Amino acid sequence: MLARAAVPLLALLVLSACSSEDPVDRDDEDSPAPAEAPVLEAGDAVATTAPEEERRLVVYTSRQPHLVDPLFERFTEQTGVAIDYISDSEAALIERLAAEGEATPASVLITVDAGNLWYATDRNLLQPIDSDLLDQRVPAALRDPDGEWYGLSIRARTLVYHPDRVDPEALSTYAALADEQWAGRLCLRTSRKVYNQSLVAMMIERLGEERTEEIVSGWVDNLATEPFSSDTRLIEAIAAGQCDVGLVNTYYLGRLQKENPDYPVALFWANQDDSGVHVNVSGAGVTAEAPDPDLGQALIEWLAGDEAQAMMAGSNLEFPVVEGVEADPVAEAWGAFVADSMNLRVAGERQAEAVRLMDRAGWR
């Protein structure tokens, strides 16, 4: 779908298209538009009230309109640059960029998970950015070493548990969830989700393939039930007593706690005594055939500013990539944590190995 910041009618069209949420994964953090959603072609006319001379930028994003609209509108207020955007699943957007080639109207790709950003890079769909500002504000582990994409918000994937049935002293690492004490007590999300694939890819890099497969097989052996299609359903299963522990991205729990501060599931930061908790990002890059690469870079640099960082962290209960910017109070209440410092490009480079390993282990 094609939308334009500060064009209410078209924004309504976008939101309407997404209101049914994806049928497979209703709680996906960005809930990419369902395949049947109306999609305008990139060459179609865009409804706009902007004057002809107004400078405009086209963005492709897998993030939900309600997450990007406030950001784009604020960017327009401050710079006078209007933003048109297409919101779709990351896979559809990457294929669209590849198919459009030099004809693409998009100067920026915004998506989630370093695995997706790496894949866009591997398809030669992004171009290096030369930005001292981004290099200074975005930690090295959260950006492509060659500058082809930069993380803009941090998403931590860690342990959650039911405090009435689990002593947090019994929790420690991802690997320890393969221990016998968790037999019949563990819940996982499907291995098809890139979040789990990126986690396993990073484990392969750190622990080796043999040890990682041993751990993943142990997880599968300990499952209380079949893997869930979403993190939210997994958390709800813990609350309902179907299982005791699980792995989720923290903002899913944050959403439930925002609605109900007494929600009966707690968060535990994994691997705090060794590698740190697994983190990933939502991030952005300038497209390889960007019609306006300078303006695309300017938007990404703006998104790394304090105001935008706070807006992104607050809208989806993620963590800012820029040190010193506060997270939402719900996320702050989880306390400080040590994050894995391994560069996230590994998540993409080893993703295929991770998928094969998870399949061998029987994780569906």
mmCIF file of C-alpha atoms in Angstrom:
data_model
loop_
_atom_site.group_PDB
_atom_site.id
_atom_site.type_symbol
_atom_site.label_atom_id
_atom_site.label_comp_id
_atom_site.label_asym_id
_atom_site.label_seq_id
_atom_site.Cartn_x
_atom_site.Cartn_y
_atom_site.Cartn_z
ATOM 1 C CA MET A 1 0.000 0.000 0.000
ATOM 2 C CA LEU A 2 1.208 3.469 -0.657
ATOM 3 C CA ALA A 3 0.733 6.125 1.938
ATOM 4 C CA ARG A 4 1.826 9.651 2.458
ATOM 5 C CA ALA A 5 2.597 11.227 5.779
ATOM 6 C CA ALA A 6 0.154 13.970 6.709
ATOM 7 C CA VAL A 7 -2.445 12.864 4.154
ATOM 8 C CA PRO A 8 -5.277 11.676 6.406
ATOM 9 C CA LEU A 9 -7.421 10.060 3.717
ATOM 10 C CA LEU A 10 -4.630 7.883 2.447
ATOM 11 C CA ALA A 11 -3.494 7.116 5.959
ATOM 12 C CA LEU A 12 -6.978 5.818 6.667
ATOM 13 C CA LEU A 13 -6.690 3.596 3.616
ATOM 14 C CA VAL A 14 -3.445 2.178 4.918
ATOM 15 C CA LEU A 15 -4.772 1.578 8.404
ATOM 16 C CA SER A 16 -7.917 0.005 7.041
ATOM 17 C CA ALA A 17 -5.856 -2.316 4.906
ATOM 18 C CA CYS A 18 -3.933 -3.465 7.959
ATOM 19 C CA SER A 19 -6.815 -3.549 10.403
ATOM 20 C CA SER A 20 -7.464 -7.221 9.824
ATOM 21 C CA GLU A 21 -3.883 -7.928 10.925
ATOM 22 C CA ASP A 22 -2.016 -10.787 9.399
ATOM 23 C CA PRO A 23 -3.896 -14.039 9.822
ATOM 24 C CA VAL A 24 -0.782 -16.035 10.676
ATOM 25 C CA ASP A 25 0.802 -13.804 13.244
ATOM 26 C CA ARG A 26 -1.634 -11.246 14.540
ATOM 27 C CA ASP A 27 0.741 -9.780 17.093
ATOM 28 C CA ASP A 28 3.810 -9.422 14.934
ATOM 29 C CA GLU A 29 5.588 -6.325 16.149
ATOM 30 C CA ASP A 30 5.152 -4.615 12.863
ATOM 31 C CA SER A 31 2.269 -6.719 11.627
ATOM 32 C CA PRO A 32 3.132 -6.515 7.945
ATOM 33 C CA ALA A 33 0.161 -5.962 5.744
ATOM 34 C CA PRO A 34 -1.784 -9.059 4.763
ATOM 35 C CA ALA A 35 -1.184 -10.248 1.245
ATOM 36 C CA GLU A 36 -4.739 -9.464 0.245
ATOM 37 C CA ALA A 37 -4.428 -5.846 1.316
ATOM 38 C CA PRO A 38 -4.926 -3.316 -1.478
ATOM 39 C CA VAL A 39 -1.547 -2.325 -2.847
ATOM 40 C CA LEU A 40 -0.925 0.560 -5.181
ATOM 41 C CA GLU A 41 1.851 0.185 -7.669
ATOM 42 C CA ALA A 42 4.884 2.354 -7.204
ATOM 43 C CA GLY A 43 4.160 4.262 -10.386
ATOM 44 C CA ASP A 44 0.596 5.080 -9.400
ATOM 45 C CA ALA A 45 -0.420 8.629 -8.679
ATOM 46 C CA VAL A 46 -0.280 9.536 -5.022
ATOM 47 C CA ALA A 47 -3.024 11.483 -3.364
ATOM 48 C CA THR A 48 -1.395 14.617 -2.082
ATOM 49 C CA THR A 49 -2.098 18.146 -1.083
ATOM 50 C CA ALA A 50 1.530 19.126 -1.272
ATOM 51 C CA PRO A 51 2.593 21.914 -3.590
ATOM 52 C CA GLU A 52 4.421 20.821 -6.722
ATOM 53 C CA GLU A 53 7.685 22.303 -5.553
ATOM 54 C CA GLU A 54 7.636 20.411 -2.243
ATOM 55 C CA ARG A 55 10.544 18.013 -1.887
ATOM 56 C CA ARG A 56 9.438 14.423 -1.341
ATOM 57 C CA LEU A 57 11.020 11.149 -0.313
ATOM 58 C CA VAL A 58 9.729 7.619 -0.897
ATOM 59 C CA VAL A 59 10.301 5.000 1.802
ATOM 60 C CA TYR A 60 9.607 1.260 1.750
ATOM 61 C CA THR A 61 8.930 -0.027 5.254
ATOM 62 C CA SER A 62 7.801 -3.238 6.905
ATOM 63 C CA ARG A 63 6.793 -1.318 9.988
ATOM 64 C CA GLN A 64 3.149 -0.708 10.764
ATOM 65 C CA PRO A 65 1.751 2.669 9.723
ATOM 66 C CA HIS A 66 0.920 3.589 13.314
ATOM 67 C CA LEU A 67 4.620 3.239 14.146
ATOM 68 C CA VAL A 68 5.993 5.303 11.269
ATOM 69 C CA ASP A 69 3.287 7.917 10.700
ATOM 70 C CA PRO A 70 4.193 10.049 13.751
ATOM 71 C CA LEU A 71 7.877 9.912 12.827
ATOM 72 C CA PHE A 72 7.363 10.861 9.210
ATOM 73 C CA GLU A 73 4.951 13.642 10.087
ATOM 74 C CA ARG A 74 7.456 15.081 12.572
ATOM 75 C CA PHE A 75 10.251 14.831 9.999
ATOM 76 C CA THR A 76 8.069 16.718 7.537
ATOM 77 C CA GLU A 77 7.283 19.391 10.135
ATOM 78 C CA GLN A 78 10.960 19.963 10.823
ATOM 79 C CA THR A 79 12.379 19.713 7.313
ATOM 80 C CA GLY A 80 9.532 20.476 4.927
ATOM 81 C CA VAL A 81 10.242 17.179 3.157
ATOM 82 C CA ALA A 82 7.109 15.104 2.557
ATOM 83 C CA ILE A 83 7.340 11.324 2.812
ATOM 84 C CA ASP A 84 5.414 8.834 0.721
ATOM 85 C CA TYR A 85 5.732 5.264 1.874
ATOM 86 C CA ILE A 86 4.827 1.725 0.992
ATOM 87 C CA SER A 87 4.156 -0.591 3.933
ATOM 88 C CA ASP A 88 4.375 -4.331 3.315
ATOM 89 C CA SER A 89 6.160 -7.425 4.560
ATOM 90 C CA GLU A 90 9.945 -7.283 4.424
ATOM 91 C CA ALA A 91 10.065 -10.134 1.903
ATOM 92 C CA ALA A 92 7.629 -8.380 -0.435
ATOM 93 C CA LEU A 93 9.511 -5.093 -0.186
ATOM 94 C CA ILE A 94 12.866 -6.709 -0.915
ATOM 95 C CA GLU A 95 11.448 -8.501 -3.936
ATOM 96 C CA ARG A 96 9.847 -5.260 -5.062
ATOM 97 C CA LEU A 97 13.145 -3.402 -4.872
ATOM 98 C CA ALA A 98 14.852 -6.159 -6.836
ATOM 99 C CA ALA A 99 12.175 -6.147 -9.509
ATOM 100 C CA GLU A 100 12.113 -2.357 -9.840
ATOM 101 C CA GLY A 101 15.865 -1.962 -10.158
ATOM 102 C CA GLU A 102 16.819 1.477 -11.419
ATOM 103 C CA ALA A 103 13.139 2.386 -11.690
ATOM 104 C CA THR A 104 12.463 2.184 -7.972
ATOM 105 C CA PRO A 105 10.987 5.332 -6.440
ATOM 106 C CA ALA A 106 12.284 4.294 -2.997
ATOM 107 C CA SER A 107 15.327 5.936 -1.483
ATOM 108 C CA VAL A 108 15.073 4.249 1.946
ATOM 109 C CA LEU A 109 14.259 0.734 3.177
ATOM 110 C CA ILE A 110 13.174 0.394 6.803
ATOM 111 C CA THR A 111 12.626 -3.079 8.213
ATOM 112 C CA VAL A 112 13.108 -5.231 11.287
ATOM 113 C CA ASP A 113 15.735 -7.821 12.164
ATOM 114 C CA ALA A 114 19.315 -7.712 10.996
ATOM 115 C CA GLY A 115 18.685 -10.923 9.072
ATOM 116 C CA ASN A 116 16.329 -9.045 6.756
ATOM 117 C CA LEU A 117 18.690 -6.086 6.430
ATOM 118 C CA TRP A 118 21.580 -8.409 5.646
ATOM 119 C CA TYR A 119 19.459 -10.164 3.024
ATOM 120 C CA ALA A 120 18.737 -6.847 1.303
ATOM 121 C CA THR A 121 22.464 -6.165 1.336
ATOM 122 C CA ASP A 122 23.235 -9.614 -0.003
ATOM 123 C CA ARG A 123 20.856 -8.904 -2.897
ATOM 124 C CA ASN A 124 22.776 -5.670 -3.634
ATOM 125 C CA LEU A 125 19.689 -3.596 -2.861
ATOM 126 C CA LEU A 126 21.347 -1.150 -0.463
ATOM 127 C CA GLN A 127 24.313 1.190 -0.812
ATOM 128 C CA PRO A 128 26.952 2.263 1.722
ATOM 129 C CA ILE A 129 26.271 5.373 3.775
ATOM 130 C CA ASP A 130 29.135 7.688 4.685
ATOM 131 C CA SER A 131 27.928 9.319 7.884
ATOM 132 C CA ASP A 132 30.087 10.280 10.848
ATOM 133 C CA LEU A 133 26.910 11.121 12.719
ATOM 134 C CA LEU A 134 25.464 7.621 12.345
ATOM 135 C CA ASP A 135 28.827 6.017 13.105
ATOM 136 C CA GLN A 136 28.976 8.020 16.317
ATOM 137 C CA ARG A 137 25.408 7.461 17.466
ATOM 138 C CA VAL A 138 24.766 3.833 16.471
ATOM 139 C CA PRO A 139 26.943 1.264 18.289
ATOM 140 C CA ALA A 140 29.192 -0.767 15.998
ATOM 141 C CA ALA A 141 27.458 -4.049 16.861
ATOM 142 C CA LEU A 142 24.124 -2.646 15.681
ATOM 143 C CA ARG A 143 25.141 -1.543 12.192
ATOM 144 C CA ASP A 144 26.579 -3.066 9.074
ATOM 145 C CA PRO A 145 30.395 -2.874 9.119
ATOM 146 C CA ASP A 146 30.274 -1.525 5.553
ATOM 147 C CA GLY A 147 27.655 1.103 6.379
ATOM 148 C CA GLU A 148 24.860 -0.403 4.274
ATOM 149 C CA TRP A 149 22.343 -0.375 7.133
ATOM 150 C CA TYR A 150 22.049 1.068 10.615
ATOM 151 C CA GLY A 151 20.036 -0.135 13.603
ATOM 152 C CA LEU A 152 17.517 2.412 14.821
ATOM 153 C CA SER A 153 15.903 0.603 17.765
ATOM 154 C CA ILE A 154 16.939 -2.374 19.872
ATOM 155 C CA ARG A 155 14.783 -5.455 20.294
ATOM 156 C CA ALA A 156 15.861 -7.856 23.013
ATOM 157 C CA ARG A 157 14.859 -11.536 22.879
ATOM 158 C CA THR A 158 15.027 -13.122 26.296
ATOM 159 C CA LEU A 159 13.367 -15.410 28.833
ATOM 160 C CA VAL A 160 9.908 -14.969 30.337
ATOM 161 C CA TYR A 161 8.410 -17.062 33.124
ATOM 162 C CA HIS A 162 5.509 -17.438 35.525
ATOM 163 C CA PRO A 163 6.673 -16.105 38.888
ATOM 164 C CA ASP A 164 4.376 -18.439 40.860
ATOM 165 C CA ARG A 165 5.812 -21.558 39.254
ATOM 166 C CA VAL A 166 9.419 -20.600 38.532
ATOM 167 C CA ASP A 167 12.077 -19.350 40.917
ATOM 168 C CA PRO A 168 14.128 -16.834 38.910
ATOM 169 C CA GLU A 169 17.183 -18.248 40.646
ATOM 170 C CA ALA A 170 16.642 -21.331 38.465
ATOM 171 C CA LEU A 171 17.023 -19.263 35.296
ATOM 172 C CA SER A 172 20.338 -18.339 33.709
ATOM 173 C CA THR A 173 21.009 -18.832 29.996
ATOM 174 C CA TYR A 174 19.355 -19.769 26.709
ATOM 175 C CA ALA A 175 21.381 -22.993 26.755
ATOM 176 C CA ALA A 176 20.107 -23.917 30.217
ATOM 177 C CA LEU A 177 16.564 -24.156 28.894
ATOM 178 C CA ALA A 178 17.702 -27.465 27.418
ATOM 179 C CA ASP A 179 18.237 -28.865 30.923
ATOM 180 C CA GLU A 180 16.058 -31.688 32.162
ATOM 181 C CA GLN A 181 14.399 -29.489 34.793
ATOM 182 C CA TRP A 182 12.456 -27.743 32.005
ATOM 183 C CA ALA A 183 11.080 -30.957 30.465
ATOM 184 C CA GLY A 184 7.445 -30.370 29.538
ATOM 185 C CA ARG A 185 7.634 -26.759 30.781
ATOM 186 C CA LEU A 186 9.046 -24.796 27.815
ATOM 187 C CA CYS A 187 7.136 -22.885 25.146
ATOM 188 C CA LEU A 188 8.683 -21.656 21.897
ATOM 189 C CA ARG A 189 7.517 -19.682 18.924
ATOM 190 C CA THR A 190 7.756 -21.316 15.524
ATOM 191 C CA SER A 191 11.202 -21.707 13.980
ATOM 192 C CA ARG A 192 9.877 -19.997 10.841
ATOM 193 C CA LYS A 193 10.129 -16.623 12.549
ATOM 194 C CA VAL A 194 13.276 -14.729 11.684
ATOM 195 C CA TYR A 195 13.701 -13.682 15.335
ATOM 196 C CA ASN A 196 14.416 -17.279 16.350
ATOM 197 C CA GLN A 197 16.545 -17.853 13.267
ATOM 198 C CA SER A 198 18.716 -14.851 14.123
ATOM 199 C CA LEU A 199 19.086 -16.026 17.726
ATOM 200 C CA VAL A 200 20.222 -19.479 16.598
ATOM 201 C CA ALA A 201 22.523 -17.963 13.952
ATOM 202 C CA MET A 202 24.303 -15.963 16.636
ATOM 203 C CA MET A 203 24.544 -19.066 18.837
ATOM 204 C CA ILE A 204 26.180 -20.984 15.988
ATOM 205 C CA GLU A 205 28.755 -18.214 15.616
ATOM 206 C CA ARG A 206 29.558 -18.223 19.335
ATOM 207 C CA LEU A 207 29.111 -21.861 20.361
ATOM 208 C CA GLY A 208 29.665 -23.770 17.159
ATOM 209 C CA GLU A 209 27.190 -25.814 15.178
ATOM 210 C CA GLU A 210 27.465 -29.030 17.194
ATOM 211 C CA ARG A 211 26.868 -27.402 20.582
ATOM 212 C CA THR A 212 24.060 -25.218 19.226
ATOM 213 C CA GLU A 213 22.269 -28.219 17.751
ATOM 214 C CA GLU A 214 22.574 -29.995 21.089
ATOM 215 C CA ILE A 215 20.924 -27.012 22.795
ATOM 216 C CA VAL A 216 18.178 -26.577 20.233
ATOM 217 C CA SER A 217 17.396 -30.305 20.336
ATOM 218 C CA GLY A 218 17.125 -30.019 24.109
ATOM 219 C CA TRP A 219 14.654 -27.165 23.719
ATOM 220 C CA VAL A 220 12.527 -29.249 21.400
ATOM 221 C CA ASP A 221 12.644 -32.167 23.835
ATOM 222 C CA ASN A 222 11.461 -29.871 26.631
ATOM 223 C CA LEU A 223 8.478 -28.407 24.798
ATOM 224 C CA ALA A 224 5.199 -28.385 26.676
ATOM 225 C CA THR A 225 3.230 -27.975 23.466
ATOM 226 C CA GLU A 226 3.639 -27.291 19.768
ATOM 227 C CA PRO A 227 5.415 -24.005 18.917
ATOM 228 C CA PHE A 228 3.225 -20.923 18.783
ATOM 229 C CA SER A 229 2.697 -18.635 15.829
ATOM 230 C CA SER A 230 3.293 -15.515 17.909
ATOM 231 C CA ASP A 231 5.138 -14.296 20.976
ATOM 232 C CA THR A 232 1.938 -12.944 22.482
ATOM 233 C CA ARG A 233 0.240 -16.325 22.343
ATOM 234 C CA LEU A 234 3.305 -17.830 23.970
ATOM 235 C CA ILE A 235 3.134 -15.344 26.843
ATOM 236 C CA GLU A 236 -0.590 -15.961 27.210
ATOM 237 C CA ALA A 237 0.125 -19.703 27.414
ATOM 238 C CA ILE A 238 2.511 -19.107 30.312
ATOM 239 C CA ALA A 239 -0.079 -16.968 32.069
ATOM 240 C CA ALA A 240 -2.692 -19.678 31.538
ATOM 241 C CA GLY A 241 -0.484 -22.441 32.950
ATOM 242 C CA GLN A 242 0.195 -24.258 29.692
ATOM 243 C CA CYS A 243 3.954 -23.853 30.215
ATOM 244 C CA ASP A 244 6.310 -22.131 32.647
ATOM 245 C CA VAL A 245 9.093 -20.507 30.608
ATOM 246 C CA GLY A 246 9.620 -19.232 27.075
ATOM 247 C CA LEU A 247 11.590 -16.985 24.729
ATOM 248 C CA VAL A 248 10.110 -13.724 23.454
ATOM 249 C CA ASN A 249 10.956 -10.232 22.276
ATOM 250 C CA THR A 250 10.448 -8.016 25.285
ATOM 251 C CA TYR A 251 8.004 -5.537 23.733
ATOM 252 C CA TYR A 252 5.361 -8.252 23.430
ATOM 253 C CA LEU A 253 5.361 -8.602 27.207
ATOM 254 C CA GLY A 254 5.546 -4.823 27.500
ATOM 255 C CA ARG A 255 2.319 -4.384 25.571
ATOM 256 C CA LEU A 256 0.511 -6.770 27.912
ATOM 257 C CA GLN A 257 2.006 -5.100 30.984
ATOM 258 C CA LYS A 258 1.035 -1.689 29.670
ATOM 259 C CA GLU A 259 -2.583 -2.833 29.576
ATOM 260 C CA ASN A 260 -2.304 -4.728 32.857
ATOM 261 C CA PRO A 261 0.622 -3.864 35.168
ATOM 262 C CA ASP A 262 -0.178 -7.016 37.201
ATOM 263 C CA TYR A 263 0.084 -9.351 34.232
ATOM 264 C CA PRO A 264 1.296 -12.686 35.690
ATOM 265 C CA VAL A 265 4.412 -13.173 33.536
ATOM 266 C CA ALA A 266 7.866 -11.827 34.381
ATOM 267 C CA LEU A 267 10.986 -11.152 32.338
ATOM 268 C CA PHE A 268 14.484 -12.492 32.964
ATOM 269 C CA TRP A 269 17.626 -11.194 31.253
ATOM 270 C CA ALA A 270 19.496 -14.198 29.881
ATOM 271 C CA ASN A 271 23.249 -14.784 29.761
ATOM 272 C CA GLN A 272 24.147 -11.876 31.983
ATOM 273 C CA ASP A 273 27.274 -13.615 33.259
ATOM 274 C CA ASP A 274 28.725 -14.399 29.852
ATOM 275 C CA SER A 275 27.746 -13.276 26.335
ATOM 276 C CA GLY A 276 24.845 -11.001 27.240
ATOM 277 C CA VAL A 277 21.246 -11.091 26.113
ATOM 278 C CA HIS A 278 20.508 -11.527 22.407
ATOM 279 C CA VAL A 279 19.472 -8.245 20.807
ATOM 280 C CA ASN A 280 18.385 -7.378 17.312
ATOM 281 C CA VAL A 281 17.266 -4.163 15.649
ATOM 282 C CA SER A 282 14.835 -2.401 13.457
ATOM 283 C CA GLY A 283 16.973 -0.512 11.004
ATOM 284 C CA ALA A 284 17.285 1.293 7.719
ATOM 285 C CA GLY A 285 19.452 1.705 4.665
ATOM 286 C CA VAL A 286 19.602 3.804 1.526
ATOM 287 C CA THR A 287 18.503 1.789 -1.489
ATOM 288 C CA ALA A 288 21.060 0.962 -4.170
ATOM 289 C CA GLU A 289 19.115 2.803 -6.862
ATOM 290 C CA ALA A 290 17.841 5.602 -4.647
ATOM 291 C CA PRO A 291 16.508 8.568 -6.651
ATOM 292 C CA ASP A 292 17.598 10.840 -3.795
ATOM 293 C CA PRO A 293 20.301 9.125 -1.691
ATOM 294 C CA ASP A 294 21.285 12.316 0.148
ATOM 295 C CA LEU A 295 17.752 12.884 1.327
ATOM 296 C CA GLY A 296 17.458 9.212 2.219
ATOM 297 C CA GLN A 297 20.558 9.481 4.371
ATOM 298 C CA ALA A 298 19.197 12.660 5.951
ATOM 299 C CA LEU A 299 16.059 10.793 7.055
ATOM 300 C CA ILE A 300 18.080 7.947 8.597
ATOM 301 C CA GLU A 301 20.293 10.454 10.406
ATOM 302 C CA TRP A 302 17.185 12.230 11.675
ATOM 303 C CA LEU A 303 15.817 8.908 12.947
ATOM 304 C CA ALA A 304 19.000 8.537 14.990
ATOM 305 C CA GLY A 305 18.328 11.876 16.690
ATOM 306 C CA ASP A 306 17.209 12.067 20.309
ATOM 307 C CA GLU A 307 13.611 13.023 19.585
ATOM 308 C CA ALA A 308 13.041 10.296 16.992
ATOM 309 C CA GLN A 309 14.816 7.752 19.155
ATOM 310 C CA ALA A 310 12.490 8.488 22.049
ATOM 311 C CA MET A 311 9.458 8.305 19.766
ATOM 312 C CA MET A 312 10.506 4.923 18.357
ATOM 313 C CA ALA A 313 11.291 3.487 21.772
ATOM 314 C CA GLY A 314 7.989 4.645 23.180
ATOM 315 C CA SER A 315 5.746 3.588 20.323
ATOM 316 C CA ASN A 316 6.708 -0.082 20.399
ATOM 317 C CA LEU A 317 8.405 -0.433 23.799
ATOM 318 C CA GLU A 318 11.766 -1.123 22.197
ATOM 319 C CA PHE A 319 15.092 0.328 23.361
ATOM 320 C CA PRO A 320 16.884 3.315 21.764
ATOM 321 C CA VAL A 321 20.167 2.568 20.018
ATOM 322 C CA VAL A 322 21.536 5.943 21.105
ATOM 323 C CA GLU A 323 22.995 6.023 24.576
ATOM 324 C CA GLY A 324 21.351 8.509 26.909
ATOM 325 C CA VAL A 325 17.888 8.388 25.348
ATOM 326 C CA GLU A 326 15.411 6.939 27.829
ATOM 327 C CA ALA A 327 13.176 4.002 27.025
ATOM 328 C CA ASP A 328 9.482 3.839 27.912
ATOM 329 C CA PRO A 329 8.873 3.454 31.690
ATOM 330 C CA VAL A 330 7.507 -0.066 31.123
ATOM 331 C CA ALA A 331 10.770 -1.103 29.484
ATOM 332 C CA GLU A 332 12.870 0.827 32.015
ATOM 333 C CA ALA A 333 11.181 -1.150 34.806
ATOM 334 C CA TRP A 334 12.787 -4.354 33.530
ATOM 335 C CA GLY A 335 16.127 -2.995 34.649
ATOM 336 C CA ALA A 336 19.498 -2.646 32.980
ATOM 337 C CA PHE A 337 20.943 -5.545 31.053
ATOM 338 C CA VAL A 338 24.143 -6.594 29.339
ATOM 339 C CA ALA A 339 23.567 -7.010 25.606
ATOM 340 C CA ASP A 340 25.432 -9.331 23.286
ATOM 341 C CA SER A 341 28.091 -7.248 21.517
ATOM 342 C CA MET A 342 28.522 -9.518 18.505
ATOM 343 C CA ASN A 343 27.934 -7.668 15.236
ATOM 344 C CA LEU A 344 24.447 -8.383 13.955
ATOM 345 C CA ARG A 345 25.571 -9.051 10.416
ATOM 346 C CA VAL A 346 26.280 -12.567 11.670
ATOM 347 C CA ALA A 347 22.534 -13.063 12.088
ATOM 348 C CA GLY A 348 22.153 -12.830 8.332
ATOM 349 C CA GLU A 349 25.342 -14.546 7.298
ATOM 350 C CA ARG A 350 24.516 -17.672 9.305
ATOM 351 C CA GLN A 351 20.735 -17.610 8.879
ATOM 352 C CA ALA A 352 20.642 -20.454 6.333
ATOM 353 C CA GLU A 353 22.737 -22.627 8.640
ATOM 354 C CA ALA A 354 20.383 -21.783 11.486
ATOM 355 C CA VAL A 355 17.321 -22.807 9.512
ATOM 356 C CA ARG A 356 18.872 -26.126 8.548
ATOM 357 C CA LEU A 357 19.934 -26.784 12.148
ATOM 358 C CA MET A 358 16.474 -25.999 13.531
ATOM 359 C CA ASP A 359 14.953 -28.328 10.972
ATOM 360 C CA ARG A 360 17.314 -31.146 11.907
ATOM 361 C CA ALA A 361 16.445 -30.611 15.571
ATOM 362 C CA GLY A 362 12.744 -30.967 14.830
ATOM 363 C CA TRP A 363 11.824 -27.367 15.663
ATOM 364 C CA ARG A 364 8.850 -26.553 13.533
#
